[in-house]
Amino acid sequence: MEARPAILCVDDEEVNSALIEALLAPRGYDVLRALSGQEALGVLSDRRVDLVLLDVMMPGLDGFEVCRLIKGAEATRHIPVILLTALSGREDRIRGIESGADDFITKP
């Protein structure tokens, strides 16, 4: 049996990651959830992940720093990271791309 693609959704608001899981799981994705940047890094050290959907504004490690850590590690630098955030300023987008994000999507 072929493994389903795994997406790690990182958001300190559980309702947001539950919504993303509800949208993606029926489409054949294995959705993993983390409530913090630190928890996300732990998941990435234990599981193969094909994509990270990463909130920016979180307590502790923010999404920019988590993205830098993901992209700076040999084992995870190849994983695409999409920042999902309420931030919409040009400076925020630039900071996201500079942190290594593959894309930056503003939450509605």
PDB file of N, CA and C in Angstrom:
ATOM      1  N   MET A   1       0.842  -1.183   0.000  1.00  0.00           N
ATOM      2  CA  MET A   1       0.000   0.000   0.000  1.00  0.00           C
ATOM      3  C   MET A   1       0.886   1.245   0.000  1.00  0.00           C
ATOM      4  N   GLU A   2       0.541   2.188  -0.830  1.00  0.00           N
ATOM      5  CA  GLU A   2       1.318   3.413  -0.951  1.00  0.00           C
ATOM      6  C   GLU A   2       0.991   4.374   0.187  1.00  0.00           C
ATOM      7  N   ALA A   3       2.046   5.003   0.726  1.00  0.00           N
ATOM      8  CA  ALA A   3       1.854   5.961   1.817  1.00  0.00           C
ATOM      9  C   ALA A   3       1.171   7.218   1.287  1.00  0.00           C
ATOM     10  N   ARG A   4       0.304   7.775   2.107  1.00  0.00           N
ATOM     11  CA  ARG A   4      -0.363   9.030   1.740  1.00  0.00           C
ATOM     12  C   ARG A   4       0.608  10.180   1.960  1.00  0.00           C
ATOM     13  N   PRO A   5       0.559  11.219   1.133  1.00  0.00           N
ATOM     14  CA  PRO A   5       1.412  12.381   1.364  1.00  0.00           C
ATOM     15  C   PRO A   5       1.091  12.999   2.734  1.00  0.00           C
ATOM     16  N   ALA A   6       2.134  13.380   3.460  1.00  0.00           N
ATOM     17  CA  ALA A   6       1.958  13.933   4.806  1.00  0.00           C
ATOM     18  C   ALA A   6       2.160  15.442   4.803  1.00  0.00           C
ATOM     19  N   ILE A   7       1.208  16.146   5.388  1.00  0.00           N
ATOM     20  CA  ILE A   7       1.279  17.597   5.532  1.00  0.00           C
ATOM     21  C   ILE A   7       1.265  17.915   7.017  1.00  0.00           C
ATOM     22  N   LEU A   8       2.252  18.690   7.446  1.00  0.00           N
ATOM     23  CA  LEU A   8       2.303  19.140   8.834  1.00  0.00           C
ATOM     24  C   LEU A   8       1.713  20.534   8.913  1.00  0.00           C
ATOM     25  N   CYS A   9       0.645  20.672   9.681  1.00  0.00           N
ATOM     26  CA  CYS A   9      -0.013  21.962   9.893  1.00  0.00           C
ATOM     27  C   CYS A   9       0.377  22.466  11.274  1.00  0.00           C
ATOM     28  N   VAL A  10       1.014  23.628  11.314  1.00  0.00           N
ATOM     29  CA  VAL A  10       1.505  24.188  12.568  1.00  0.00           C
ATOM     30  C   VAL A  10       0.754  25.485  12.851  1.00  0.00           C
ATOM     31  N   ASP A  11      -0.043  25.482  13.904  1.00  0.00           N
ATOM     32  CA  ASP A  11      -0.824  26.666  14.267  1.00  0.00           C
ATOM     33  C   ASP A  11      -1.172  26.569  15.741  1.00  0.00           C
ATOM     34  N   ASP A  12      -0.979  27.646  16.472  1.00  0.00           N
ATOM     35  CA  ASP A  12      -1.291  27.636  17.904  1.00  0.00           C
ATOM     36  C   ASP A  12      -2.792  27.711  18.161  1.00  0.00           C
ATOM     37  N   GLU A  13      -3.572  28.005  17.127  1.00  0.00           N
ATOM     38  CA  GLU A  13      -5.033  27.995  17.230  1.00  0.00           C
ATOM     39  C   GLU A  13      -5.518  26.654  16.691  1.00  0.00           C
ATOM     40  N   GLU A  14      -5.915  25.772  17.584  1.00  0.00           N
ATOM     41  CA  GLU A  14      -6.286  24.410  17.193  1.00  0.00           C
ATOM     42  C   GLU A  14      -7.407  24.386  16.163  1.00  0.00           C
ATOM     43  N   VAL A  15      -8.321  25.338  16.228  1.00  0.00           N
ATOM     44  CA  VAL A  15      -9.438  25.368  15.283  1.00  0.00           C
ATOM     45  C   VAL A  15      -8.936  25.561  13.845  1.00  0.00           C
ATOM     46  N   ASN A  16      -7.867  26.333  13.679  1.00  0.00           N
ATOM     47  CA  ASN A  16      -7.322  26.557  12.331  1.00  0.00           C
ATOM     48  C   ASN A  16      -6.751  25.266  11.747  1.00  0.00           C
ATOM     49  N   SER A  17      -5.968  24.541  12.543  1.00  0.00           N
ATOM     50  CA  SER A  17      -5.388  23.307  12.029  1.00  0.00           C
ATOM     51  C   SER A  17      -6.464  22.237  11.842  1.00  0.00           C
ATOM     52  N   ALA A  18      -7.502  22.250  12.672  1.00  0.00           N
ATOM     53  CA  ALA A  18      -8.610  21.296  12.504  1.00  0.00           C
ATOM     54  C   ALA A  18      -9.342  21.568  11.189  1.00  0.00           C
ATOM     55  N   LEU A  19      -9.516  22.830  10.843  1.00  0.00           N
ATOM     56  CA  LEU A  19     -10.166  23.199   9.582  1.00  0.00           C
ATOM     57  C   LEU A  19      -9.333  22.735   8.387  1.00  0.00           C
ATOM     58  N   ILE A  20      -8.042  22.962   8.457  1.00  0.00           N
ATOM     59  CA  ILE A  20      -7.163  22.524   7.366  1.00  0.00           C
ATOM     60  C   ILE A  20      -7.200  21.005   7.233  1.00  0.00           C
ATOM     61  N   GLU A  21      -7.172  20.307   8.365  1.00  0.00           N
ATOM     62  CA  GLU A  21      -7.260  18.845   8.328  1.00  0.00           C
ATOM     63  C   GLU A  21      -8.583  18.400   7.708  1.00  0.00           C
ATOM     64  N   ALA A  22      -9.673  19.058   8.072  1.00  0.00           N
ATOM     65  CA  ALA A  22     -10.985  18.701   7.527  1.00  0.00           C
ATOM     66  C   ALA A  22     -11.038  18.908   6.008  1.00  0.00           C
ATOM     67  N   LEU A  23     -10.292  19.864   5.503  1.00  0.00           N
ATOM     68  CA  LEU A  23     -10.258  20.114   4.063  1.00  0.00           C
ATOM     69  C   LEU A  23      -9.340  19.149   3.319  1.00  0.00           C
ATOM     70  N   LEU A  24      -8.213  18.784   3.933  1.00  0.00           N
ATOM     71  CA  LEU A  24      -7.197  18.000   3.231  1.00  0.00           C
ATOM     72  C   LEU A  24      -7.300  16.484   3.415  1.00  0.00           C
ATOM     73  N   ALA A  25      -7.710  16.037   4.582  1.00  0.00           N
ATOM     74  CA  ALA A  25      -7.762  14.585   4.845  1.00  0.00           C
ATOM     75  C   ALA A  25      -8.666  13.848   3.852  1.00  0.00           C
ATOM     76  N   PRO A  26      -9.861  14.379   3.538  1.00  0.00           N
ATOM     77  CA  PRO A  26     -10.716  13.664   2.574  1.00  0.00           C
ATOM     78  C   PRO A  26     -10.118  13.614   1.158  1.00  0.00           C
ATOM     79  N   ARG A  27      -9.129  14.439   0.912  1.00  0.00           N
ATOM     80  CA  ARG A  27      -8.489  14.473  -0.409  1.00  0.00           C
ATOM     81  C   ARG A  27      -7.249  13.568  -0.458  1.00  0.00           C
ATOM     82  N   GLY A  28      -7.068  12.757   0.591  1.00  0.00           N
ATOM     83  CA  GLY A  28      -6.001  11.767   0.571  1.00  0.00           C
ATOM     84  C   GLY A  28      -4.706  12.157   1.254  1.00  0.00           C
ATOM     85  N   TYR A  29      -4.712  13.234   2.019  1.00  0.00           N
ATOM     86  CA  TYR A  29      -3.501  13.657   2.722  1.00  0.00           C
ATOM     87  C   TYR A  29      -3.539  13.194   4.176  1.00  0.00           C
ATOM     88  N   ASP A  30      -2.383  12.819   4.684  1.00  0.00           N
ATOM     89  CA  ASP A  30      -2.222  12.503   6.090  1.00  0.00           C
ATOM     90  C   ASP A  30      -1.833  13.816   6.768  1.00  0.00           C
ATOM     91  N   VAL A  31      -2.729  14.409   7.526  1.00  0.00           N
ATOM     92  CA  VAL A  31      -2.484  15.713   8.133  1.00  0.00           C
ATOM     93  C   VAL A  31      -2.022  15.524   9.578  1.00  0.00           C
ATOM     94  N   LEU A  32      -0.816  16.005   9.843  1.00  0.00           N
ATOM     95  CA  LEU A  32      -0.252  16.004  11.188  1.00  0.00           C
ATOM     96  C   LEU A  32      -0.417  17.410  11.729  1.00  0.00           C
ATOM     97  N   ARG A  33      -0.637  17.526  13.032  1.00  0.00           N
ATOM     98  CA  ARG A  33      -0.863  18.852  13.613  1.00  0.00           C
ATOM     99  C   ARG A  33       0.112  19.101  14.747  1.00  0.00           C
ATOM    100  N   ALA A  34       0.571  20.358  14.822  1.00  0.00           N
ATOM    101  CA  ALA A  34       1.427  20.805  15.922  1.00  0.00           C
ATOM    102  C   ALA A  34       0.918  22.161  16.385  1.00  0.00           C
ATOM    103  N   LEU A  35       0.923  22.370  17.692  1.00  0.00           N
ATOM    104  CA  LEU A  35       0.407  23.615  18.271  1.00  0.00           C
ATOM    105  C   LEU A  35       1.490  24.658  18.532  1.00  0.00           C
ATOM    106  N   SER A  36       2.749  24.311  18.278  1.00  0.00           N
ATOM    107  CA  SER A  36       3.844  25.258  18.506  1.00  0.00           C
ATOM    108  C   SER A  36       4.991  24.946  17.557  1.00  0.00           C
ATOM    109  N   GLY A  37       5.879  25.901  17.434  1.00  0.00           N
ATOM    110  CA  GLY A  37       7.061  25.687  16.619  1.00  0.00           C
ATOM    111  C   GLY A  37       7.919  24.564  17.165  1.00  0.00           C
ATOM    112  N   GLN A  38       8.073  24.521  18.464  1.00  0.00           N
ATOM    113  CA  GLN A  38       8.877  23.476  19.090  1.00  0.00           C
ATOM    114  C   GLN A  38       8.276  22.094  18.835  1.00  0.00           C
ATOM    115  N   GLU A  39       6.966  21.987  18.956  1.00  0.00           N
ATOM    116  CA  GLU A  39       6.287  20.720  18.685  1.00  0.00           C
ATOM    117  C   GLU A  39       6.470  20.322  17.218  1.00  0.00           C
ATOM    118  N   ALA A  40       6.408  21.291  16.317  1.00  0.00           N
ATOM    119  CA  ALA A  40       6.590  21.018  14.890  1.00  0.00           C
ATOM    120  C   ALA A  40       7.978  20.446  14.617  1.00  0.00           C
ATOM    121  N   LEU A  41       8.992  21.015  15.244  1.00  0.00           N
ATOM    122  CA  LEU A  41      10.352  20.520  15.046  1.00  0.00           C
ATOM    123  C   LEU A  41      10.483  19.085  15.540  1.00  0.00           C
ATOM    124  N   GLY A  42       9.780  18.760  16.628  1.00  0.00           N
ATOM    125  CA  GLY A  42       9.766  17.391  17.123  1.00  0.00           C
ATOM    126  C   GLY A  42       9.120  16.432  16.137  1.00  0.00           C
ATOM    127  N   VAL A  43       7.998  16.847  15.558  1.00  0.00           N
ATOM    128  CA  VAL A  43       7.322  16.014  14.557  1.00  0.00           C
ATOM    129  C   VAL A  43       8.256  15.773  13.372  1.00  0.00           C
ATOM    130  N   LEU A  44       8.931  16.830  12.927  1.00  0.00           N
ATOM    131  CA  LEU A  44       9.819  16.711  11.775  1.00  0.00           C
ATOM    132  C   LEU A  44      11.010  15.799  12.049  1.00  0.00           C
ATOM    133  N   SER A  45      11.401  15.679  13.305  1.00  0.00           N
ATOM    134  CA  SER A  45      12.515  14.783  13.629  1.00  0.00           C
ATOM    135  C   SER A  45      12.071  13.322  13.679  1.00  0.00           C
ATOM    136  N   ASP A  46      10.755  13.090  13.804  1.00  0.00           N
ATOM    137  CA  ASP A  46      10.223  11.731  13.936  1.00  0.00           C
ATOM    138  C   ASP A  46       9.526  11.193  12.686  1.00  0.00           C
ATOM    139  N   ARG A  47       9.037  12.081  11.836  1.00  0.00           N
ATOM    140  CA  ARG A  47       8.177  11.659  10.716  1.00  0.00           C
ATOM    141  C   ARG A  47       8.657  12.238   9.394  1.00  0.00           C
ATOM    142  N   ARG A  48       8.373  11.513   8.329  1.00  0.00           N
ATOM    143  CA  ARG A  48       8.586  12.035   6.987  1.00  0.00           C
ATOM    144  C   ARG A  48       7.402  12.937   6.674  1.00  0.00           C
ATOM    145  N   VAL A  49       7.691  14.139   6.243  1.00  0.00           N
ATOM    146  CA  VAL A  49       6.652  15.114   5.928  1.00  0.00           C
ATOM    147  C   VAL A  49       6.927  15.660   4.530  1.00  0.00           C
ATOM    148  N   ASP A  50       5.867  15.827   3.742  1.00  0.00           N
ATOM    149  CA  ASP A  50       6.004  16.305   2.367  1.00  0.00           C
ATOM    150  C   ASP A  50       5.807  17.811   2.227  1.00  0.00           C
ATOM    151  N   LEU A  51       5.134  18.423   3.198  1.00  0.00           N
ATOM    152  CA  LEU A  51       4.833  19.853   3.140  1.00  0.00           C
ATOM    153  C   LEU A  51       4.550  20.346   4.549  1.00  0.00           C
ATOM    154  N   VAL A  52       4.983  21.594   4.831  1.00  0.00           N
ATOM    155  CA  VAL A  52       4.670  22.228   6.115  1.00  0.00           C
ATOM    156  C   VAL A  52       3.843  23.475   5.843  1.00  0.00           C
ATOM    157  N   LEU A  53       2.669  23.545   6.467  1.00  0.00           N
ATOM    158  CA  LEU A  53       1.843  24.760   6.471  1.00  0.00           C
ATOM    159  C   LEU A  53       2.065  25.392   7.832  1.00  0.00           C
ATOM    160  N   LEU A  54       2.637  26.573   7.857  1.00  0.00           N
ATOM    161  CA  LEU A  54       3.180  27.148   9.091  1.00  0.00           C
ATOM    162  C   LEU A  54       2.609  28.525   9.388  1.00  0.00           C
ATOM    163  N   ASP A  55       1.954  28.640  10.535  1.00  0.00           N
ATOM    164  CA  ASP A  55       1.481  29.940  11.009  1.00  0.00           C
ATOM    165  C   ASP A  55       2.696  30.772  11.401  1.00  0.00           C
ATOM    166  N   VAL A  56       2.606  32.073  11.278  1.00  0.00           N
ATOM    167  CA  VAL A  56       3.728  32.943  11.639  1.00  0.00           C
ATOM    168  C   VAL A  56       3.627  33.394  13.090  1.00  0.00           C
ATOM    169  N   MET A  57       2.458  33.865  13.487  1.00  0.00           N
ATOM    170  CA  MET A  57       2.320  34.465  14.817  1.00  0.00           C
ATOM    171  C   MET A  57       1.963  33.399  15.852  1.00  0.00           C
ATOM    172  N   MET A  58       3.013  32.926  16.547  1.00  0.00           N
ATOM    173  CA  MET A  58       2.835  31.919  17.595  1.00  0.00           C
ATOM    174  C   MET A  58       3.702  32.314  18.773  1.00  0.00           C
ATOM    175  N   PRO A  59       3.295  31.935  19.987  1.00  0.00           N
ATOM    176  CA  PRO A  59       4.147  32.204  21.149  1.00  0.00           C
ATOM    177  C   PRO A  59       5.402  31.338  21.085  1.00  0.00           C
ATOM    178  N   GLY A  60       6.449  31.770  21.741  1.00  0.00           N
ATOM    179  CA  GLY A  60       7.710  31.026  21.697  1.00  0.00           C
ATOM    180  C   GLY A  60       8.375  31.256  20.361  1.00  0.00           C
ATOM    181  N   LEU A  61       8.692  30.184  19.674  1.00  0.00           N
ATOM    182  CA  LEU A  61       9.287  30.292  18.343  1.00  0.00           C
ATOM    183  C   LEU A  61       8.214  30.728  17.349  1.00  0.00           C
ATOM    184  N   ASP A  62       8.434  31.870  16.688  1.00  0.00           N
ATOM    185  CA  ASP A  62       7.456  32.276  15.684  1.00  0.00           C
ATOM    186  C   ASP A  62       7.719  31.516  14.382  1.00  0.00           C
ATOM    187  N   GLY A  63       6.811  31.639  13.442  1.00  0.00           N
ATOM    188  CA  GLY A  63       6.919  30.901  12.196  1.00  0.00           C
ATOM    189  C   GLY A  63       8.153  31.237  11.384  1.00  0.00           C
ATOM    190  N   PHE A  64       8.595  32.495  11.434  1.00  0.00           N
ATOM    191  CA  PHE A  64       9.802  32.864  10.698  1.00  0.00           C
ATOM    192  C   PHE A  64      11.004  32.077  11.216  1.00  0.00           C
ATOM    193  N   GLU A  65      11.135  31.991  12.529  1.00  0.00           N
ATOM    194  CA  GLU A  65      12.260  31.275  13.130  1.00  0.00           C
ATOM    195  C   GLU A  65      12.152  29.779  12.879  1.00  0.00           C
ATOM    196  N   VAL A  66      10.947  29.220  12.986  1.00  0.00           N
ATOM    197  CA  VAL A  66      10.757  27.797  12.714  1.00  0.00           C
ATOM    198  C   VAL A  66      11.129  27.496  11.265  1.00  0.00           C
ATOM    199  N   CYS A  67      10.731  28.348  10.351  1.00  0.00           N
ATOM    200  CA  CYS A  67      11.067  28.163   8.947  1.00  0.00           C
ATOM    201  C   CYS A  67      12.585  28.190   8.761  1.00  0.00           C
ATOM    202  N   ARG A  68      13.263  29.137   9.397  1.00  0.00           N
ATOM    203  CA  ARG A  68      14.725  29.203   9.304  1.00  0.00           C
ATOM    204  C   ARG A  68      15.367  27.907   9.805  1.00  0.00           C
ATOM    205  N   LEU A  69      14.834  27.374  10.898  1.00  0.00           N
ATOM    206  CA  LEU A  69      15.377  26.134  11.463  1.00  0.00           C
ATOM    207  C   LEU A  69      15.126  24.945  10.532  1.00  0.00           C
ATOM    208  N   ILE A  70      13.932  24.895   9.949  1.00  0.00           N
ATOM    209  CA  ILE A  70      13.616  23.808   9.003  1.00  0.00           C
ATOM    210  C   ILE A  70      14.549  23.872   7.803  1.00  0.00           C
ATOM    211  N   LYS A  71      14.672  25.057   7.222  1.00  0.00           N
ATOM    212  CA  LYS A  71      15.477  25.212   6.009  1.00  0.00           C
ATOM    213  C   LYS A  71      16.978  25.157   6.287  1.00  0.00           C
ATOM    214  N   GLY A  72      17.368  25.336   7.535  1.00  0.00           N
ATOM    215  CA  GLY A  72      18.787  25.291   7.893  1.00  0.00           C
ATOM    216  C   GLY A  72      19.289  23.907   8.256  1.00  0.00           C
ATOM    217  N   ALA A  73      18.393  22.960   8.408  1.00  0.00           N
ATOM    218  CA  ALA A  73      18.788  21.603   8.802  1.00  0.00           C
ATOM    219  C   ALA A  73      18.882  20.710   7.564  1.00  0.00           C
ATOM    220  N   GLU A  74      19.951  19.953   7.482  1.00  0.00           N
ATOM    221  CA  GLU A  74      20.176  19.067   6.337  1.00  0.00           C
ATOM    222  C   GLU A  74      19.001  18.121   6.096  1.00  0.00           C
ATOM    223  N   ALA A  75      18.440  17.570   7.166  1.00  0.00           N
ATOM    224  CA  ALA A  75      17.385  16.556   7.044  1.00  0.00           C
ATOM    225  C   ALA A  75      16.051  17.119   6.576  1.00  0.00           C
ATOM    226  N   THR A  76      15.831  18.436   6.744  1.00  0.00           N
ATOM    227  CA  THR A  76      14.512  19.002   6.442  1.00  0.00           C
ATOM    228  C   THR A  76      14.541  20.141   5.420  1.00  0.00           C
ATOM    229  N   ARG A  77      15.689  20.547   4.978  1.00  0.00           N
ATOM    230  CA  ARG A  77      15.757  21.734   4.096  1.00  0.00           C
ATOM    231  C   ARG A  77      15.013  21.556   2.778  1.00  0.00           C
ATOM    232  N   HIS A  78      14.795  20.315   2.360  1.00  0.00           N
ATOM    233  CA  HIS A  78      14.112  20.040   1.099  1.00  0.00           C
ATOM    234  C   HIS A  78      12.582  20.128   1.213  1.00  0.00           C
ATOM    235  N   ILE A  79      12.059  20.185   2.431  1.00  0.00           N
ATOM    236  CA  ILE A  79      10.601  20.187   2.632  1.00  0.00           C
ATOM    237  C   ILE A  79      10.044  21.572   2.304  1.00  0.00           C
ATOM    238  N   PRO A  80       9.075  21.661   1.402  1.00  0.00           N
ATOM    239  CA  PRO A  80       8.465  22.963   1.122  1.00  0.00           C
ATOM    240  C   PRO A  80       7.724  23.486   2.358  1.00  0.00           C
ATOM    241  N   VAL A  81       7.869  24.792   2.598  1.00  0.00           N
ATOM    242  CA  VAL A  81       7.199  25.449   3.719  1.00  0.00           C
ATOM    243  C   VAL A  81       6.360  26.590   3.159  1.00  0.00           C
ATOM    244  N   ILE A  82       5.069  26.566   3.492  1.00  0.00           N
ATOM    245  CA  ILE A  82       4.171  27.654   3.115  1.00  0.00           C
ATOM    246  C   ILE A  82       3.745  28.346   4.399  1.00  0.00           C
ATOM    247  N   LEU A  83       4.021  29.628   4.490  1.00  0.00           N
ATOM    248  CA  LEU A  83       3.586  30.410   5.646  1.00  0.00           C
ATOM    249  C   LEU A  83       2.133  30.812   5.442  1.00  0.00           C
ATOM    250  N   LEU A  84       1.295  30.503   6.421  1.00  0.00           N
ATOM    251  CA  LEU A  84      -0.112  30.903   6.429  1.00  0.00           C
ATOM    252  C   LEU A  84      -0.277  31.887   7.578  1.00  0.00           C
ATOM    253  N   THR A  85      -0.659  33.111   7.279  1.00  0.00           N
ATOM    254  CA  THR A  85      -0.669  34.114   8.327  1.00  0.00           C
ATOM    255  C   THR A  85      -1.693  35.209   8.086  1.00  0.00           C
ATOM    256  N   ALA A  86      -2.047  35.885   9.147  1.00  0.00           N
ATOM    257  CA  ALA A  86      -2.913  37.053   9.042  1.00  0.00           C
ATOM    258  C   ALA A  86      -2.105  38.281   8.626  1.00  0.00           C
ATOM    259  N   LEU A  87      -0.783  38.187   8.706  1.00  0.00           N
ATOM    260  CA  LEU A  87       0.066  39.307   8.290  1.00  0.00           C
ATOM    261  C   LEU A  87      -0.035  39.476   6.785  1.00  0.00           C
ATOM    262  N   SER A  88      -0.083  40.712   6.326  1.00  0.00           N
ATOM    263  CA  SER A  88      -0.241  40.919   4.890  1.00  0.00           C
ATOM    264  C   SER A  88       0.666  42.012   4.341  1.00  0.00           C
ATOM    265  N   GLY A  89       1.520  42.576   5.176  1.00  0.00           N
ATOM    266  CA  GLY A  89       2.391  43.660   4.727  1.00  0.00           C
ATOM    267  C   GLY A  89       3.528  43.182   3.845  1.00  0.00           C
ATOM    268  N   ARG A  90       4.009  44.081   3.013  1.00  0.00           N
ATOM    269  CA  ARG A  90       5.129  43.777   2.119  1.00  0.00           C
ATOM    270  C   ARG A  90       6.348  43.324   2.910  1.00  0.00           C
ATOM    271  N   GLU A  91       6.618  43.992   4.037  1.00  0.00           N
ATOM    272  CA  GLU A  91       7.772  43.645   4.870  1.00  0.00           C
ATOM    273  C   GLU A  91       7.639  42.234   5.431  1.00  0.00           C
ATOM    274  N   ASP A  92       6.413  41.851   5.778  1.00  0.00           N
ATOM    275  CA  ASP A  92       6.175  40.500   6.293  1.00  0.00           C
ATOM    276  C   ASP A  92       6.458  39.455   5.215  1.00  0.00           C
ATOM    277  N   ARG A  93       6.025  39.727   4.003  1.00  0.00           N
ATOM    278  CA  ARG A  93       6.275  38.801   2.889  1.00  0.00           C
ATOM    279  C   ARG A  93       7.781  38.663   2.642  1.00  0.00           C
ATOM    280  N   ILE A  94       8.472  39.775   2.631  1.00  0.00           N
ATOM    281  CA  ILE A  94       9.923  39.754   2.426  1.00  0.00           C
ATOM    282  C   ILE A  94      10.591  38.958   3.538  1.00  0.00           C
ATOM    283  N   ARG A  95      10.191  39.203   4.773  1.00  0.00           N
ATOM    284  CA  ARG A  95      10.762  38.471   5.909  1.00  0.00           C
ATOM    285  C   ARG A  95      10.486  36.972   5.776  1.00  0.00           C
ATOM    286  N   GLY A  96       9.296  36.616   5.308  1.00  0.00           N
ATOM    287  CA  GLY A  96       8.953  35.215   5.116  1.00  0.00           C
ATOM    288  C   GLY A  96       9.834  34.540   4.080  1.00  0.00           C
ATOM    289  N   ILE A  97      10.028  35.203   2.954  1.00  0.00           N
ATOM    290  CA  ILE A  97      10.867  34.638   1.893  1.00  0.00           C
ATOM    291  C   ILE A  97      12.322  34.577   2.371  1.00  0.00           C
ATOM    292  N   GLU A  98      12.763  35.603   3.084  1.00  0.00           N
ATOM    293  CA  GLU A  98      14.132  35.591   3.616  1.00  0.00           C
ATOM    294  C   GLU A  98      14.332  34.471   4.634  1.00  0.00           C
ATOM    295  N   SER A  99      13.278  34.067   5.317  1.00  0.00           N
ATOM    296  CA  SER A  99      13.393  32.978   6.291  1.00  0.00           C
ATOM    297  C   SER A  99      13.467  31.614   5.606  1.00  0.00           C
ATOM    298  N   GLY A 100      13.217  31.591   4.296  1.00  0.00           N
ATOM    299  CA  GLY A 100      13.320  30.353   3.537  1.00  0.00           C
ATOM    300  C   GLY A 100      11.996  29.793   3.066  1.00  0.00           C
ATOM    301  N   ALA A 101      10.894  30.482   3.360  1.00  0.00           N
ATOM    302  CA  ALA A 101       9.574  29.984   2.959  1.00  0.00           C
ATOM    303  C   ALA A 101       9.471  29.879   1.444  1.00  0.00           C
ATOM    304  N   ASP A 102       8.757  28.864   1.004  1.00  0.00           N
ATOM    305  CA  ASP A 102       8.536  28.669  -0.421  1.00  0.00           C
ATOM    306  C   ASP A 102       7.364  29.493  -0.924  1.00  0.00           C
ATOM    307  N   ASP A 103       6.460  29.850  -0.013  1.00  0.00           N
ATOM    308  CA  ASP A 103       5.333  30.698  -0.388  1.00  0.00           C
ATOM    309  C   ASP A 103       4.779  31.338   0.880  1.00  0.00           C
ATOM    310  N   PHE A 104       3.961  32.347   0.702  1.00  0.00           N
ATOM    311  CA  PHE A 104       3.409  33.143   1.790  1.00  0.00           C
ATOM    312  C   PHE A 104       1.954  33.405   1.448  1.00  0.00           C
ATOM    313  N   ILE A 105       1.052  32.850   2.224  1.00  0.00           N
ATOM    314  CA  ILE A 105      -0.379  33.012   1.954  1.00  0.00           C
ATOM    315  C   ILE A 105      -1.037  33.720   3.133  1.00  0.00           C
ATOM    316  N   THR A 106      -1.795  34.770   2.808  1.00  0.00           N
ATOM    317  CA  THR A 106      -2.494  35.516   3.843  1.00  0.00           C
ATOM    318  C   THR A 106      -3.836  34.850   4.132  1.00  0.00           C
ATOM    319  N   LYS A 107      -4.086  34.581   5.422  1.00  0.00           N
ATOM    320  CA  LYS A 107      -5.364  33.988   5.831  1.00  0.00           C
ATOM    321  C   LYS A 107      -6.471  35.021   5.622  1.00  0.00           C
ATOM    322  N   PRO A 108      -7.662  34.537   5.218  1.00  0.00           N
ATOM    323  CA  PRO A 108      -8.779  35.476   5.071  1.00  0.00           C
ATOM    324  C   PRO A 108      -9.248  35.965   6.434  1.00  0.00           C
TER     325      PRO A 108
END
